[in-house]
Coordinates of C-alpha atoms in Angstrom, one line a residue:
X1 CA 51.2 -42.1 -1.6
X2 CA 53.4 -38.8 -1.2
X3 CA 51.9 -35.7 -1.4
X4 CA 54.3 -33.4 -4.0
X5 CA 54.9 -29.8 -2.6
X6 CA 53.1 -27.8 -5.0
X7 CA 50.1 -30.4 -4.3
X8 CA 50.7 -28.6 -0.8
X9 CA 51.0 -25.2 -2.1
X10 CA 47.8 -25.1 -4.2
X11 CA 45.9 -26.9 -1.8
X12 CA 47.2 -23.9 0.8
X13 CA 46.7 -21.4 -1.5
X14 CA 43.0 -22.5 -2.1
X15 CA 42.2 -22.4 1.5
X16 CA 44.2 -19.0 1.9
X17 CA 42.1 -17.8 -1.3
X18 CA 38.7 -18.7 0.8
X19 CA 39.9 -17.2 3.7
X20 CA 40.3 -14.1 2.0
X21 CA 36.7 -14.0 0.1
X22 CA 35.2 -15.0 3.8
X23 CA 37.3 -11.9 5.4
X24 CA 36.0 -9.7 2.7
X25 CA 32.6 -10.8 3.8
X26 CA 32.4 -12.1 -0.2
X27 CA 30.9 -15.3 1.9
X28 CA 28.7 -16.6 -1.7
X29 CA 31.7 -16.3 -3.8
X30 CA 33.8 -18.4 -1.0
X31 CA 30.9 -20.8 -0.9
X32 CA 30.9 -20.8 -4.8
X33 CA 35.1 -20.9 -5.4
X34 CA 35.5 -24.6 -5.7
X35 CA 33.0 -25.0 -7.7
X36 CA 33.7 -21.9 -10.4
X37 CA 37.6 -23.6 -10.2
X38 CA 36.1 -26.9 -11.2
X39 CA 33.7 -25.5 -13.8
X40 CA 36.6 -23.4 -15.2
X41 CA 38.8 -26.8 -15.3
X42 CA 36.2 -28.7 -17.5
X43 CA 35.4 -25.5 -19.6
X44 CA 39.3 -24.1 -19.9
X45 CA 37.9 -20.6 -18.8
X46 CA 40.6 -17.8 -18.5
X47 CA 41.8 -16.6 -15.3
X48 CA 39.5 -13.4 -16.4
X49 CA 36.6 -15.4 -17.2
X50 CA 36.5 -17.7 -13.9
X51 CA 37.4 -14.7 -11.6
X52 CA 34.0 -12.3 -13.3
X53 CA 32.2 -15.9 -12.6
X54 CA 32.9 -15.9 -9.2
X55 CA 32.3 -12.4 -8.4
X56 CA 29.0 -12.6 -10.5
X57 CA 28.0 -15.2 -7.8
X58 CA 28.7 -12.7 -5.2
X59 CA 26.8 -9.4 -6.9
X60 CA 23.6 -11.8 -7.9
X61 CA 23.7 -12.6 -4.3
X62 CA 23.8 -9.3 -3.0
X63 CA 21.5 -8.1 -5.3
X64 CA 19.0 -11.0 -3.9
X65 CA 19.7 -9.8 -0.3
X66 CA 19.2 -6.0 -1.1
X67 CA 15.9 -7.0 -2.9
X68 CA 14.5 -9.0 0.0
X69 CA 15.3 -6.1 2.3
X70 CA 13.3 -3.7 0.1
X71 CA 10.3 -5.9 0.1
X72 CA 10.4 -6.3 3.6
X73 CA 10.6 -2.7 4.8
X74 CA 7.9 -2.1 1.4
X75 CA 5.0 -4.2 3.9
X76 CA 3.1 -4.2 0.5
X77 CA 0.0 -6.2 1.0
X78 CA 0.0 -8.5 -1.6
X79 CA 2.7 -9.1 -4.4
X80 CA 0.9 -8.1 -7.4
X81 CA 2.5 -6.4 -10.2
X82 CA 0.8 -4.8 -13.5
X83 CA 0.7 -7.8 -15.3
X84 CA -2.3 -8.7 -12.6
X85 CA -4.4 -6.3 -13.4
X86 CA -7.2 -6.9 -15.8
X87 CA -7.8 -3.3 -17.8
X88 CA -10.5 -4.9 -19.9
X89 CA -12.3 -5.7 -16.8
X90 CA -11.7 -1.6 -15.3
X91 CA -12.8 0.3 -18.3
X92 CA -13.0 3.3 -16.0
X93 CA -9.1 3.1 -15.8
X94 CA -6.6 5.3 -18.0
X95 CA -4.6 2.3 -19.2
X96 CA -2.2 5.2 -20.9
X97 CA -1.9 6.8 -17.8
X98 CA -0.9 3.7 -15.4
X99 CA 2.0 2.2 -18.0
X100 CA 3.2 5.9 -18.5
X101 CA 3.4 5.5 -14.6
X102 CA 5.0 2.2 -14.3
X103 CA 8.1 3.6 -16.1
X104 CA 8.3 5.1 -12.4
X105 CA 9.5 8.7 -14.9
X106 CA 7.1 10.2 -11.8
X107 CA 10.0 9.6 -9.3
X108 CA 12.5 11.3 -10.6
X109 CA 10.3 14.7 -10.9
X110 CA 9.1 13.6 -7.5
X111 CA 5.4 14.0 -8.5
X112 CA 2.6 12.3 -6.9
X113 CA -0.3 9.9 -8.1
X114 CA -3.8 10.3 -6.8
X115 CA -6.2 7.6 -7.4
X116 CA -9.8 8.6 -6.4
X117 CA -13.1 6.2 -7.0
X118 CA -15.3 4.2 -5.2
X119 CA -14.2 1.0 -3.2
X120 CA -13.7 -1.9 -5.4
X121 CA -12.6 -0.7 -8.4
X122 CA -8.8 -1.3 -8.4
X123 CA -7.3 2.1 -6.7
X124 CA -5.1 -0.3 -4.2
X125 CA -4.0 -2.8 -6.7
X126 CA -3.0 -0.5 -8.3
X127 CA -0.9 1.6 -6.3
X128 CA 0.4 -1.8 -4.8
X129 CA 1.8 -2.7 -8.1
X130 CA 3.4 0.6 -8.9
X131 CA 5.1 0.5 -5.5
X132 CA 6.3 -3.6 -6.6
X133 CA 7.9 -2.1 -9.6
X134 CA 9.7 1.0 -7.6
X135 CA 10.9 -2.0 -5.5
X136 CA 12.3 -4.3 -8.1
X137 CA 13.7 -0.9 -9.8
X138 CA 16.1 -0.6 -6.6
X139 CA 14.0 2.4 -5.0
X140 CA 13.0 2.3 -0.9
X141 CA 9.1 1.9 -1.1
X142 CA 6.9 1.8 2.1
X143 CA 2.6 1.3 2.2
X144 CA 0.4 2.3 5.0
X145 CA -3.1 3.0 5.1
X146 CA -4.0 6.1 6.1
X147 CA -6.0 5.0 9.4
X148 CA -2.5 3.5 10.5
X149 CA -0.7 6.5 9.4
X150 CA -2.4 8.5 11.8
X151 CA -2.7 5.9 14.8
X152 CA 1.9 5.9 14.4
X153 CA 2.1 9.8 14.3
X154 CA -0.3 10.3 17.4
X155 CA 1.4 7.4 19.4
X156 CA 4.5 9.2 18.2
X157 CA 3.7 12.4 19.9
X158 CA 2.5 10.8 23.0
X159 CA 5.7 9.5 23.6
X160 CA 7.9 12.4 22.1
X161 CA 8.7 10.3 19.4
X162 CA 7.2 13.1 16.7
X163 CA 10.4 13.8 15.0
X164 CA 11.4 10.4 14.5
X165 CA 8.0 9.5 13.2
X166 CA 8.3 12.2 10.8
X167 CA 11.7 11.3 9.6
X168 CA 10.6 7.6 8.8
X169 CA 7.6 9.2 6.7
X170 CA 10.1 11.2 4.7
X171 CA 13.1 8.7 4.3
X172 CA 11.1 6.7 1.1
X173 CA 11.6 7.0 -2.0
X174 CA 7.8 6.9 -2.8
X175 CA 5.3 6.6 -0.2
X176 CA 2.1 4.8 -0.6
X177 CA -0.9 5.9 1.7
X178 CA -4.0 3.6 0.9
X179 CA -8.3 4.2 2.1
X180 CA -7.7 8.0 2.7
X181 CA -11.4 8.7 3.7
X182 CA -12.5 5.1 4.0
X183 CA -12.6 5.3 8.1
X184 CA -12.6 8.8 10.6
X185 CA -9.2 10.4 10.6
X186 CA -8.4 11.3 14.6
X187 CA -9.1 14.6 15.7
X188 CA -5.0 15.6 14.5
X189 CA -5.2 12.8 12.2
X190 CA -5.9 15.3 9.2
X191 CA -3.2 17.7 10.8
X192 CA -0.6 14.5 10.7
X193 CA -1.6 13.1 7.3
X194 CA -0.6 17.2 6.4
X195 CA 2.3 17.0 7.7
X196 CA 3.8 14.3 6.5
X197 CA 2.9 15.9 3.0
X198 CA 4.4 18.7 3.5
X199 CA 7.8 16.9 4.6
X200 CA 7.5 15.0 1.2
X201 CA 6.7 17.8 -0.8
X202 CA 9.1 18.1 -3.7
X203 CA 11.4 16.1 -2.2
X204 CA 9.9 12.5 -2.8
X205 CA 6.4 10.6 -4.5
X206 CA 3.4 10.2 -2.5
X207 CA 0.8 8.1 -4.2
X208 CA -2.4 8.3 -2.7
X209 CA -5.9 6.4 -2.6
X210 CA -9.1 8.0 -1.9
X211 CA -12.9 7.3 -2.2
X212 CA -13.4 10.8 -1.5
X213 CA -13.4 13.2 -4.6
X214 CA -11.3 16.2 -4.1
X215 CA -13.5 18.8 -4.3
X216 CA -15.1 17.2 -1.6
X217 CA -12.2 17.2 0.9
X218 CA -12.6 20.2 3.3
X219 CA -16.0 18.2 4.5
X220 CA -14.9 15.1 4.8
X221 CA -11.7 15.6 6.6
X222 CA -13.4 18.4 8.6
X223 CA -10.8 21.9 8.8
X224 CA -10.9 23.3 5.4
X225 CA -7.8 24.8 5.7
X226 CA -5.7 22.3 6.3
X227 CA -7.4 20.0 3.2
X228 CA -6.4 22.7 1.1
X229 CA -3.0 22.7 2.0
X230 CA -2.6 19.2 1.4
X231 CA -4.1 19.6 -2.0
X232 CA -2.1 22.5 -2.5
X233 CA 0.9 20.3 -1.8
X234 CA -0.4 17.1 -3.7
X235 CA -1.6 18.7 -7.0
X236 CA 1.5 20.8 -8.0
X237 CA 3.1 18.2 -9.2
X238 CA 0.7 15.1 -9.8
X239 CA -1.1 12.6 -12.3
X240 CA -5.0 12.3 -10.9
X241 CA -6.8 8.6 -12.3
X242 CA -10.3 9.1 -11.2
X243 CA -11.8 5.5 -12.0
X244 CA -15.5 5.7 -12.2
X245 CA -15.7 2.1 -13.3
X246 CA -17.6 -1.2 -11.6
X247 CA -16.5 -2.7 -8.9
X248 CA -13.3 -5.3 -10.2
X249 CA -13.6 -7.0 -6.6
X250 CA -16.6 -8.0 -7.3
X251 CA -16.2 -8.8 -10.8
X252 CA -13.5 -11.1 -9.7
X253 CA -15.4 -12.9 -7.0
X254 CA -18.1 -13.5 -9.7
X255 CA -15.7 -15.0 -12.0
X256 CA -14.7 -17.2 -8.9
X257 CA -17.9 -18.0 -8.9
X258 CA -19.0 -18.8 -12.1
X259 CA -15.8 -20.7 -12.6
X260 CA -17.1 -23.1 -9.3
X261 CA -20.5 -23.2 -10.6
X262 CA -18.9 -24.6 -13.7
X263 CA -16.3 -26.6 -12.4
X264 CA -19.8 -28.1 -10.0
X265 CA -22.0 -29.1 -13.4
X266 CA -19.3 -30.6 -15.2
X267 CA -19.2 -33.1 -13.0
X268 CA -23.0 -33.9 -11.9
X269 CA -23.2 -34.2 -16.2

């Protein structure tokens, strides 16, 4: 059987057509184009209709790529959003407070968020899950602790990296710094963590976990000067959740526990 010339010209005009999405680098739309052609055949889409298609393909996919690259620089710890955290558990948390926050209205002000409170009782989680929502929102997110914080900025110095280091800590959109007291800052540790505040300041959102209280700073961080310029720097423009509440690690392993001892009786009965 004969192929008729304008069998040849579509067929070249379809391969020209891919060629053009791959040269445009719009490689998910060239993977997709047969398929939108054949799905606007059976469906007698317009030439409008299957052309947005196609280049919906190629902006989901982008979109996809973008997100994954977010969450990847983020190094957020575990993926949990809001929706995780158990407020009736946490009485001690402002639940007001936290969903005012997840609108992320603190970013555009470029305020900061302190949670202070004993470990256990839900300061990391959540930070964690304001930082998911900043993420999925489009913004450039990034979590350290604030032991590891310290170890980057001295091993920056040592190797006249300092600069650098402090650029990275003032490139994201809002920067998480998690156990602020939990373990001995370095001898400049205290002077680092300041700085990197001071870079921020006004510029970008800093949330911040701590099980030290603030009025209680100058000793644990030992040069009362500098912990009250940080403060200085962090308090102008911030929301402060002290949560005084029990310990919801614990409560949860108990639950985990309880559930087993359950799940373990039902089926010696």
């Amino acid at each position: 059987m004969s192929t008729s010339p304008m069998q040849v010209s579509e067929a070249r005009r379809f391969q020209q057509l891919r060629g053009h999405l791959s040269y445009l680098k719009l490689n998910d739309a060239a993977e997709a184009l047969n398929r939108v052609l054949d799905q606007a055949r059976t469906e007698r889409m317009s030439l409008t209709a299957a052309l947005e298609r196609l280049l919906e393909i190629e902006v989901e996919a982008t979109e996809a790529r973008k997100l994954a690259a977010r969450e990847r620089f983020a190094c957020l710890p575990e993926p949990w959003t809001l929706a995780d955290f158990d407020f009736a558990a946490q009485p001690g948390v402002d639940e007001k407070l936290i969903r005012d926050l997840a609108t992320l209205r603190f970013l555009d002000d470029a305020s900061n968020v302190l949670f202070v409170g004993p470990p256990g009782v839900g300061k990391t989680m959540l930070s964690v899950a304001l930082g998911r929502a900043a993420v999925d929102a489009g913004h450039r997110v990034y979590f350290t602790t604030a032991a590891e914080l310290a170890a980057k900025c001295h091993k920056a110095a040592l190797e006249g990296r300092w600069k650098t280091c402090m650029r990275f800590f003032a490139g994201p959109r809002l920067l998480i710094i998690d156990e602020l007291g939990y373990l001995p800052l370095p001898e400049d540790g205290a002077s680092a963590l300041f700085q990197v505040i001071n870079q921020r300041y006004l510029k970008s959102s800093t949330i911040l976990t701590t099980n030290v209280g603030i009025a209680d700073w100058a000793r644990a961080f030992g040069d009362a000067t500098v912990a009250a310029a940080m403060l200085d720097r962090l308090l102008h423009r911030a929301a402060v959740a002290g949560i005084d509440g029990p310990s919801y690690r614990l409560r949860g392993h108990q639950n985990q526990a309880d559930a087993m001892r359950k799940g373990v009786n039902a089926r010696v009965s």
